[in-house]
Short mmCIF file of C-alpha atoms in Angstrom, two decimals:
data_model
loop_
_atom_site.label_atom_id
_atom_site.label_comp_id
_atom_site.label_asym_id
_atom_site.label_seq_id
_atom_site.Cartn_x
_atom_site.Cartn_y
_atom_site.Cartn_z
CA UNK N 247 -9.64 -26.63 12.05
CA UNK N 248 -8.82 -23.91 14.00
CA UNK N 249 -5.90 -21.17 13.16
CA UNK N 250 -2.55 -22.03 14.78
CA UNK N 251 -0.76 -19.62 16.15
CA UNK N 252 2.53 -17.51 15.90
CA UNK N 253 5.83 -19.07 17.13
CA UNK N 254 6.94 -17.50 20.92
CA UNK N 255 8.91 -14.22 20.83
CA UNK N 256 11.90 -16.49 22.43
CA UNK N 257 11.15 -19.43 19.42
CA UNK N 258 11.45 -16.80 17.16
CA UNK N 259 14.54 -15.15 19.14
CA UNK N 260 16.63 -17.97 18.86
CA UNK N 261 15.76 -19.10 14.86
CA UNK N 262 16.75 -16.20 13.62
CA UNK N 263 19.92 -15.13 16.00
CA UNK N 264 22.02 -16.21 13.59
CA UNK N 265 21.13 -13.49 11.18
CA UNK N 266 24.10 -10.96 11.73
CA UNK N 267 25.83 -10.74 8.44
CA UNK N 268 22.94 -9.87 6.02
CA UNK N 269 22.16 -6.89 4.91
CA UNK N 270 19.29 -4.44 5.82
CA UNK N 271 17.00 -5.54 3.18
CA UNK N 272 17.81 -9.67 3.75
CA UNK N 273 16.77 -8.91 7.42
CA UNK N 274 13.75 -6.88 6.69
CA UNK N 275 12.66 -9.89 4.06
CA UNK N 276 13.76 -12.60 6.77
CA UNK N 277 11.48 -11.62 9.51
CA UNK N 278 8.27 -10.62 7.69
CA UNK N 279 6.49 -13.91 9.18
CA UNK N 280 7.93 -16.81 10.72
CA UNK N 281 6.16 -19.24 8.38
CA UNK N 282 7.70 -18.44 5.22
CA UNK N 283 10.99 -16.55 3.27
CA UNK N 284 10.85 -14.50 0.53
CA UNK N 285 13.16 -15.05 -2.20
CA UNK N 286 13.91 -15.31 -5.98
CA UNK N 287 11.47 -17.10 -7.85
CA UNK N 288 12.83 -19.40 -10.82
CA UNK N 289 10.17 -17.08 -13.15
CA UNK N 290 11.42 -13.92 -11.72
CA UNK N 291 10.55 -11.39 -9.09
CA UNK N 292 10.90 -12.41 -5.89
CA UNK N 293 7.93 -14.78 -3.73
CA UNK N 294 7.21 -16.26 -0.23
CA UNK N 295 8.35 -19.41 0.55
CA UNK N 296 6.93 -22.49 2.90
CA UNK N 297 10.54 -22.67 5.88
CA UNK N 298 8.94 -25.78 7.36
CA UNK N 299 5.94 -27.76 6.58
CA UNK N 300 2.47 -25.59 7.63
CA UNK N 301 -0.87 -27.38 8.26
CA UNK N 302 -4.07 -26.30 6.93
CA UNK N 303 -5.95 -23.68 9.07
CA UNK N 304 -2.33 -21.74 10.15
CA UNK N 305 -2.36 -17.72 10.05
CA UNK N 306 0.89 -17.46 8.56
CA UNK N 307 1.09 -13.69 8.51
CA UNK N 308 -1.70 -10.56 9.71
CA UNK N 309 -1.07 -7.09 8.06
CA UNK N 310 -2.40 -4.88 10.47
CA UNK N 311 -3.08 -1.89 8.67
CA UNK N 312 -2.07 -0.26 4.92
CA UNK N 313 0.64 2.50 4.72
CA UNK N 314 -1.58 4.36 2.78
CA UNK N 315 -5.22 3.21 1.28
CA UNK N 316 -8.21 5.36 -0.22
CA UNK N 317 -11.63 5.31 -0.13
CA UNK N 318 -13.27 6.42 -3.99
CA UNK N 319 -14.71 9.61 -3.55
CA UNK N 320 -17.95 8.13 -4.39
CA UNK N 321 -18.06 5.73 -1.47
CA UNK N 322 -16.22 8.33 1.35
CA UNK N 323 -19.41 8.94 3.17
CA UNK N 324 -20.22 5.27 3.08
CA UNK N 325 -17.02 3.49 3.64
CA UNK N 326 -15.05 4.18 7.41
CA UNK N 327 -11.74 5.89 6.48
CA UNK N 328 -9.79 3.59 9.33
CA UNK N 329 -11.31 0.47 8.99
CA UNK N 330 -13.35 0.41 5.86
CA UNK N 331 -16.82 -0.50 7.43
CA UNK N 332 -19.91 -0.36 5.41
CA UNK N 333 -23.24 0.12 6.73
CA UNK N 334 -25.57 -1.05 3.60
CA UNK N 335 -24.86 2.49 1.69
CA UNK N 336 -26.13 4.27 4.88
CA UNK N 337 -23.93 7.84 5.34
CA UNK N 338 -21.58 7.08 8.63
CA UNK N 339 -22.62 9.12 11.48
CA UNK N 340 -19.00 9.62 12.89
CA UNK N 341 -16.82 12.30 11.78
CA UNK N 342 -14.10 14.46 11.79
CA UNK N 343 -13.75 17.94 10.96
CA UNK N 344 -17.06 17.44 9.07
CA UNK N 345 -15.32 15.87 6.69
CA UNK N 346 -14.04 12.42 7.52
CA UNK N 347 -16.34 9.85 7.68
CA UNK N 348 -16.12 7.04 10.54
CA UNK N 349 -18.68 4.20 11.25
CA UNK N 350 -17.55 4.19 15.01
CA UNK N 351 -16.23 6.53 18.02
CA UNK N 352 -13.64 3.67 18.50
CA UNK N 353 -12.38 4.56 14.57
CA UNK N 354 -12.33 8.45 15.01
CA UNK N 355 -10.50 7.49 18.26
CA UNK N 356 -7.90 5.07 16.26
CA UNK N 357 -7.19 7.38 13.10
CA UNK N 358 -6.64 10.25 15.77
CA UNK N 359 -4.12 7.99 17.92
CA UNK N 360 -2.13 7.81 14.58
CA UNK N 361 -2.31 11.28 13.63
CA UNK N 362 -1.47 13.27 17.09
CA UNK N 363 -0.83 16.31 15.58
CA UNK N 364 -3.81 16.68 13.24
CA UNK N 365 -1.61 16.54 10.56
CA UNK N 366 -3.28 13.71 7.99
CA UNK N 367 -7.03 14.92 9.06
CA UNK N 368 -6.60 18.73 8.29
CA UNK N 369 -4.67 17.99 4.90
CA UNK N 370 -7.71 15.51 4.45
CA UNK N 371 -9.69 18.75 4.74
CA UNK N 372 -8.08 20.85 2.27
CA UNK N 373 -8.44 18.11 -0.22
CA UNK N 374 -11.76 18.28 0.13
CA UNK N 375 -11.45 21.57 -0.41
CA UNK N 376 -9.48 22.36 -3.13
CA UNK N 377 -11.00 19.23 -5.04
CA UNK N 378 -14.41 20.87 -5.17
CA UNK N 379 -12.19 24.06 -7.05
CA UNK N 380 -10.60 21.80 -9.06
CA UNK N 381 -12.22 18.68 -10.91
CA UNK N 382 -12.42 18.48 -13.92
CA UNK N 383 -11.24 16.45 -16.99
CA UNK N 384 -7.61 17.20 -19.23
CA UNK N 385 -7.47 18.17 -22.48
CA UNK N 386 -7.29 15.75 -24.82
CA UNK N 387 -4.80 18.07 -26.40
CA UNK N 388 -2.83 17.69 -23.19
CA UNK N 389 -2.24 13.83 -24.00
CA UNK N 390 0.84 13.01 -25.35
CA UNK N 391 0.63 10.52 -28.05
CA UNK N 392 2.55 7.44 -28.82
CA UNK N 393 5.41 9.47 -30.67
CA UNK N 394 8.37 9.94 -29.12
CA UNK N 395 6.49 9.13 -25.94
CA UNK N 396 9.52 9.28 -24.21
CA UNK N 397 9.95 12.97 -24.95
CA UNK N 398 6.38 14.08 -23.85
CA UNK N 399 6.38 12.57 -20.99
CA UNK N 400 10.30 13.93 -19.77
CA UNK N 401 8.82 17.42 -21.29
CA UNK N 402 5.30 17.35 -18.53
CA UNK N 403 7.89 16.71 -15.87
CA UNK N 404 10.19 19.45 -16.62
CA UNK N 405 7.00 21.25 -16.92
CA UNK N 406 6.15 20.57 -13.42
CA UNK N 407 9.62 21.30 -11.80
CA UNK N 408 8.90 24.37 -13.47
CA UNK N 409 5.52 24.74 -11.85
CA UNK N 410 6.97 23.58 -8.77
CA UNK N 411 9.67 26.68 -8.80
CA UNK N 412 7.42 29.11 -8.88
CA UNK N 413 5.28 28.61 -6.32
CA UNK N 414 7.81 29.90 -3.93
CA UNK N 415 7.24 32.94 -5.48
CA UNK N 416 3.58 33.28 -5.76
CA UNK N 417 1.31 34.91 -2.93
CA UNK N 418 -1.43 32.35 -1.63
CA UNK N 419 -4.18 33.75 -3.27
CA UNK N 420 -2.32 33.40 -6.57
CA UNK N 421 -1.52 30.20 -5.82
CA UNK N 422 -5.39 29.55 -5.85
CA UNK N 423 -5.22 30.37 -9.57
CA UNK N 424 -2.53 28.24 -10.72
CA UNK N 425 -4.45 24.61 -9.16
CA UNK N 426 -4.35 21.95 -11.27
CA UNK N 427 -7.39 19.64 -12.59
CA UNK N 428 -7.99 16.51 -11.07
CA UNK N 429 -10.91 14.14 -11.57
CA UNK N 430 -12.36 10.90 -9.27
CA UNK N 431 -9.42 8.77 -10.52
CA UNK N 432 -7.31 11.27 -9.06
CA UNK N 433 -8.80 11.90 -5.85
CA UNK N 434 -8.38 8.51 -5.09
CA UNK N 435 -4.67 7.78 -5.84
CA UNK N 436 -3.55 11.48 -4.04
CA UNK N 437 -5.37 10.58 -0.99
CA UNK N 438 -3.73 7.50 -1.14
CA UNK N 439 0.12 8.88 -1.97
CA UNK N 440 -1.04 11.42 1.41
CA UNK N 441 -1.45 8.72 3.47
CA UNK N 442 1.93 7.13 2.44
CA UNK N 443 3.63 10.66 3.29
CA UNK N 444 2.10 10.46 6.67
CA UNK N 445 3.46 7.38 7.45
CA UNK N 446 7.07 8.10 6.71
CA UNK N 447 6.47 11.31 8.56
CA UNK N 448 5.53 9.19 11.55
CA UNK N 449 8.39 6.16 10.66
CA UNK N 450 10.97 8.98 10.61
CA UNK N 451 9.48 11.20 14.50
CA UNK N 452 9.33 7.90 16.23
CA UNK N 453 13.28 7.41 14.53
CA UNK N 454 14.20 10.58 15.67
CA UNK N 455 13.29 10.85 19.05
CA UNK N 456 14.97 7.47 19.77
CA UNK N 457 18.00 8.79 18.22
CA UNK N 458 18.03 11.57 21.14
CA UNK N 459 17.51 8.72 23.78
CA UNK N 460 20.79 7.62 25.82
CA UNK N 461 22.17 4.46 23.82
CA UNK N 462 21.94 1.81 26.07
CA UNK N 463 20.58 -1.91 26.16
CA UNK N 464 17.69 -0.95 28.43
CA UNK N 465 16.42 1.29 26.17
CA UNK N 466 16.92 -0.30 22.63
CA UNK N 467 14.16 -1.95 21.37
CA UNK N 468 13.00 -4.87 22.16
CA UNK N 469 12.67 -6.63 18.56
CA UNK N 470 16.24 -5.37 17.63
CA UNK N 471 19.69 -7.17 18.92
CA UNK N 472 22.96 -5.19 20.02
CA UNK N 473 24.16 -5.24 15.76
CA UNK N 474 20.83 -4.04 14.63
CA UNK N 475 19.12 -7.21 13.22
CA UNK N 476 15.69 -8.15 13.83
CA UNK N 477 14.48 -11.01 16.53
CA UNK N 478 10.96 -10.51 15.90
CA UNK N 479 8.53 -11.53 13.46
CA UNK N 480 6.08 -8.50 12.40
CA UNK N 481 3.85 -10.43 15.00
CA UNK N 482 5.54 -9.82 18.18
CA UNK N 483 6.14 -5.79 16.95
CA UNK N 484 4.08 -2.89 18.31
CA UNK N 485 2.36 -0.43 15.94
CA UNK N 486 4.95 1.73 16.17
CA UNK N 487 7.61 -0.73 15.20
CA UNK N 488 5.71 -2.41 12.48
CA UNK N 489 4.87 0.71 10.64
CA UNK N 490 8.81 1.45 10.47
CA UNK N 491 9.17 -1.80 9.53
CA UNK N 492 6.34 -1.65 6.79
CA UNK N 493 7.76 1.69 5.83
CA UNK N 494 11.16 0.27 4.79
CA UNK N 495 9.67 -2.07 2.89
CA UNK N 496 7.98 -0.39 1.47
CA UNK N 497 11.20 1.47 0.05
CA UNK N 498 11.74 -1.60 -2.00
CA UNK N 499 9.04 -2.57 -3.33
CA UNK N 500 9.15 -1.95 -7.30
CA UNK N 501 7.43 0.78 -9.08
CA UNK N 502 5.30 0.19 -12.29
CA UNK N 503 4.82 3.72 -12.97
CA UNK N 504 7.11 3.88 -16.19
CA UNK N 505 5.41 1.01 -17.41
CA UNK N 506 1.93 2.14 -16.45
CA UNK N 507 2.13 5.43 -18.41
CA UNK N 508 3.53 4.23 -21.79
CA UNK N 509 0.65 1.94 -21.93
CA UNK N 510 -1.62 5.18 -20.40
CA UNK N 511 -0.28 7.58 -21.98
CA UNK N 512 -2.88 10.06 -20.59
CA UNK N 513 -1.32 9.38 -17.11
CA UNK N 514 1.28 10.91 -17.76
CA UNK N 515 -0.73 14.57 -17.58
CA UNK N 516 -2.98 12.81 -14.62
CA UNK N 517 0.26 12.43 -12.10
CA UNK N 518 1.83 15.53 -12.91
CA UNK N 519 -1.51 17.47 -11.80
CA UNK N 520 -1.57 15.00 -8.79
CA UNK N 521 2.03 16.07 -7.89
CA UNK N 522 1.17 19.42 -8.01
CA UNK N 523 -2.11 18.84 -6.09
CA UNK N 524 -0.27 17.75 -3.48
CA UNK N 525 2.00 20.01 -3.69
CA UNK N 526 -0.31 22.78 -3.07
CA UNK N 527 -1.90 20.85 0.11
CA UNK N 528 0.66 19.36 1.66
CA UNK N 529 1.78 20.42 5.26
CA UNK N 530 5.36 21.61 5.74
CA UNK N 531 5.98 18.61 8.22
CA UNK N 532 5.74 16.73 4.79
CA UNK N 533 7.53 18.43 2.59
CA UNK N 534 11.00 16.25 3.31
CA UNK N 535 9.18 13.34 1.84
CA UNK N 536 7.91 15.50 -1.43
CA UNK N 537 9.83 15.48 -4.48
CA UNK N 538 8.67 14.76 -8.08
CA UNK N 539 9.97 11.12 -7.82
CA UNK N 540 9.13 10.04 -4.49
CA UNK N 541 5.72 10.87 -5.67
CA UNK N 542 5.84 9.07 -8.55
CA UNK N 543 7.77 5.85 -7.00
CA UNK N 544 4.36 6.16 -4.41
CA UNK N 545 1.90 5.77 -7.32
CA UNK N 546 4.05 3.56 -8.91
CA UNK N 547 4.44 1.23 -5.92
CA UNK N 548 0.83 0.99 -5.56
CA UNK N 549 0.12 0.02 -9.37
CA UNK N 550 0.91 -3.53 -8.64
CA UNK N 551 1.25 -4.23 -4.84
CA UNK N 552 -2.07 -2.50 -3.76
CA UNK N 553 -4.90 -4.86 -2.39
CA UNK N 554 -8.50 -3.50 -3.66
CA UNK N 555 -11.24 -3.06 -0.57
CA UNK N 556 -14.31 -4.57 -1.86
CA UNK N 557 -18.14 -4.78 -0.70
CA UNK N 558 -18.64 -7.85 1.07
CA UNK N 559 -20.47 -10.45 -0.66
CA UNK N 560 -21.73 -14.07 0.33
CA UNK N 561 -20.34 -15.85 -3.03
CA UNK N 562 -17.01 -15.88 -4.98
CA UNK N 563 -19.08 -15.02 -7.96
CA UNK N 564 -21.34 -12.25 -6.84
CA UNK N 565 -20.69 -8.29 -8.17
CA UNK N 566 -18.53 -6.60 -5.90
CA UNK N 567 -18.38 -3.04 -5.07
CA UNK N 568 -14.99 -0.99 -5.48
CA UNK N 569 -14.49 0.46 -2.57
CA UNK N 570 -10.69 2.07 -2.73
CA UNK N 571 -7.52 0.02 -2.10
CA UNK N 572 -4.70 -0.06 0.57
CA UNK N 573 -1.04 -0.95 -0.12
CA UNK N 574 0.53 -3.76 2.75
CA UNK N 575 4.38 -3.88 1.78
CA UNK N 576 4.70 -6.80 3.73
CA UNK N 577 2.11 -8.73 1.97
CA UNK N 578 3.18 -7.95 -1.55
CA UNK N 579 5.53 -10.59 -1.78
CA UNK N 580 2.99 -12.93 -1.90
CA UNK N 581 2.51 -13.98 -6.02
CA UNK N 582 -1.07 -15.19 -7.30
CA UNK N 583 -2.31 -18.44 -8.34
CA UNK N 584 -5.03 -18.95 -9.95
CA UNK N 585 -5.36 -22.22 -7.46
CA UNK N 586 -4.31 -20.58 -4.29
CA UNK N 587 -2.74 -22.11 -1.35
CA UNK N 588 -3.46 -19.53 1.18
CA UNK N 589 -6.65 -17.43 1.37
CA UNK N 590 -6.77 -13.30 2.65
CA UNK N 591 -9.17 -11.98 5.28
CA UNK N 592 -9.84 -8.64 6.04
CA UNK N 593 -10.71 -7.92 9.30
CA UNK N 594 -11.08 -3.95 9.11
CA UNK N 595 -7.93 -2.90 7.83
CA UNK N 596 -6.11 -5.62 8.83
CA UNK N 597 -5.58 -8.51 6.36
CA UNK N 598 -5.12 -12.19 7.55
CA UNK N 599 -3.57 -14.74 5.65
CA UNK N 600 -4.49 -18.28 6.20
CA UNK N 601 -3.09 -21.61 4.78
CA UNK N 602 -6.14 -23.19 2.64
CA UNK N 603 -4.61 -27.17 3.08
CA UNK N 604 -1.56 -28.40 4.46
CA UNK N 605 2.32 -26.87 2.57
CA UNK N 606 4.90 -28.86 2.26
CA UNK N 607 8.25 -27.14 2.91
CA UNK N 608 9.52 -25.12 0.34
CA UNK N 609 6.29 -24.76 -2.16
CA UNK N 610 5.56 -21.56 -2.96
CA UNK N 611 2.73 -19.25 -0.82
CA UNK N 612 0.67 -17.92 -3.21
CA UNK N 613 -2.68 -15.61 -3.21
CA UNK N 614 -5.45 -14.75 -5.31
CA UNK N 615 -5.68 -10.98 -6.76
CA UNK N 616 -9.27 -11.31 -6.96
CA UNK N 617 -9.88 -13.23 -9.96
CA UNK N 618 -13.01 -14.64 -9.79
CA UNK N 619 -12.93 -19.01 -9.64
CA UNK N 620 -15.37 -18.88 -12.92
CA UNK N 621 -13.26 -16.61 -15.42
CA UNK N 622 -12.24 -18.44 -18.21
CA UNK N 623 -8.17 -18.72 -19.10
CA UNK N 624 -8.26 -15.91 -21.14
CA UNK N 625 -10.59 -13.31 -19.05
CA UNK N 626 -7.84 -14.21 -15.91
CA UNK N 627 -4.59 -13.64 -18.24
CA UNK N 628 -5.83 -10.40 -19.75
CA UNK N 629 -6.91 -9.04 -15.94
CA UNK N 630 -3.47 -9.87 -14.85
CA UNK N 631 -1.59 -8.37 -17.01
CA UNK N 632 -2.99 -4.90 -15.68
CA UNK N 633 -0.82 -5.69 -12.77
CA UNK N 634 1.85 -6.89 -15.22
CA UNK N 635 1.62 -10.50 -14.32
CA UNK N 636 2.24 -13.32 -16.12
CA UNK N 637 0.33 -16.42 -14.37
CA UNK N 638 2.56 -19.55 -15.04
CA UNK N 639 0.38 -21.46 -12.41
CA UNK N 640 -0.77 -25.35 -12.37
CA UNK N 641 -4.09 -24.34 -13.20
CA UNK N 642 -3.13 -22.11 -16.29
CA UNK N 643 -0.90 -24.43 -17.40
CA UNK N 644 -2.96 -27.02 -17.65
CA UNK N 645 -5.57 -25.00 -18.78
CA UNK N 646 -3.50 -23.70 -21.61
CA UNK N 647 -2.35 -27.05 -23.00
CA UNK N 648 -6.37 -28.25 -23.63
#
């Protein structure tokens, strides 16, 4: 059956006009997709929502591109930094500065549309760079062990404000000398929290410059009413005004940091040094997003909203190839079953999401986070809970009570 298609902008216009006492966030959650809310679920944490009844074969929602994603460092030559191509391990002919990798003109052409002012491409240089100076592997007498974790891990952040104070300070060639040690792990997850920075850097020009224009109903846009609340569905937005809207939610999506380094403990040392890497790189046009725990909230966010990019493979159960991941705020509220209801595409960067049978109104949208269809109960429990989920679904449950 073929996909249906996205209410009208007026449709949509008209169902959601009488939005105008909710706040910010209840907007921002109302008009992800037409299709679907996202609200409380009776197991906590919040989850998308069937409004109306959807037939099988319905695109209920398209994330058009990540707010920040990585490539592994092993695959950057291989794997197109805009739309994640890959050409059978063959290096990618296309590039930037020498050093960013594109499987097409039309992708160099793309990333540079969304980076004007060379900004993203010439910090994705010095990375490069200063990676090549600095990997390496930490101490395991840097790791702080399991007591008083707490302490050790509010003693390597003092540490870096510390770090951080003194570079102000410091010529650039002793700068050089004080670079901290990152490893593949690393490279991944700072190229990643770079991207992010861009993208608020962008969110917050394009906010700025229509703050200067003259305040009147010709020029406000199109997807926002006289009060400020959305019409439009993510759908009917231009780049430009889904990447603002992306970027605020973005803001509230939760961060597993905390949780990720008292169970790491070793990550701990592994952010700090990717703070300060960053730190070191970073372009002053960024440096309003840059703080210690806007960092950390961007690692954190990723730990369990992130989507993986994968080789493509012709079977559920075939080997897959770890390409990097990509973070799609909008698409995070969807929860995973281990019986899905709706499938993911990716089409480049851009995700689809498309209802696998017909909904009923009100069930629950849910995903898959890549557990493979033959994993046992206990192999699909224990892979979840590195994203810190607990999967209550039908097919757990039943599978649990045999």
């Amino acid at each position: 059956m073929s996909p249906h298609r996205i209410s009208s902008a007026d449709e949509l216009a008209s169902r959601f006009s009488a939005s105008v006492s909710i706040t910010e966030e209840e907007a921002l959650l109302a008009h992800i997709s037409p299709y679907f809310d996202v609200k409380n679920t009776i197991y906590g944490g919040r989850g998308c929502f069937a409004r109306a009844q959807i037939p099988k074969g319905t695109v209920i929602h398209l994330s058009r591109h990540p707010i920040g994603s990585s490539v592994a460092r092993v695959f950057r030559k291989e794997v197109c930094t805009w739309c994640f191509g890959y050409q059978d391990g063959k290096t990618l002919k296309h590039r930037l500065h020498d050093k960013i990798y594109f499987c097409s003109q039309e992708c160099v052409a793309s990333f540079v549309e969304s980076d004007p002012e060379d900004l993203l491409a010439q910090t994705l240089v010095r990375v490069e760079l200063l990676f090549a100076q600095s990997r390496g592997e930490i101490s395991d007498k840097d790791i702080p062990g399991d007591e008083d974790l707490d302490a050790e891990i509010s003693r390597i952040w003092a540490a870096t404000e510390k770090w951080e104070s003194s570079l102000a300070r410091l010529k650039p060639s002793k700068k050089a000398q004080i670079r901290p040690i990152v490893n593949d792990d690393d490279y991944c997850e700072l190229r990643y929290v770079l991207g992010v920075l861009h993208s608020m850097y962008q969110t917050n020009k394009a906010e700025k410059l229509h703050h200067r224009e003259e305040d009147s109903e010709e020029q406000k846009p199109a997807n926002v009413t006289p009060d400020g609340a959305f019409q439009l569905s993510l759908s009917g937005m231009d780049d430009g005004e889904a990447l603002a809207i992306e970027a605020k939610l973005f803001d509230i999506l939760h961060s597993s940091e905390s949780q990720k380094v008292h169970r790491y403990p070793y990550l701990a040392v592994s952010y700090s040094n990717i703070y300060k890497f960053i730190r070191l790189i970073a372009p002053e046009e960024y440096l309003p997003f840059i703080s210690i725990q806007a960092v950390r909230d961007i690692i954190g966010r990723n730990l369990t909203n992130a989507f993986g990019i994968w080789s493509p493979v012709t079977s559920s159960d075939e080997e897959r190839e770890y390409f990097g991941f990509g973070v799609y705020p909008s698409a995070s509220f969807f929860n995973h079953s281990c019986k899905p209801n709706v499938t993911k595409i990716r089409r480049g960067a851009s995700y689809e999401y498309i209802a696998k049978e017909d909904i009923p109104v009100g069930a629950e949208l849910c995903i898959s986070y890549g557990i493979r269809e033959s994993d046992g109960l206990k192999q699909r429990q224990d892979a979840l809970r590195e994203w810190f989920f607990e999967c209550g679904c039908s097919r757990c449950t039943t599978e649990g009570k045999a």
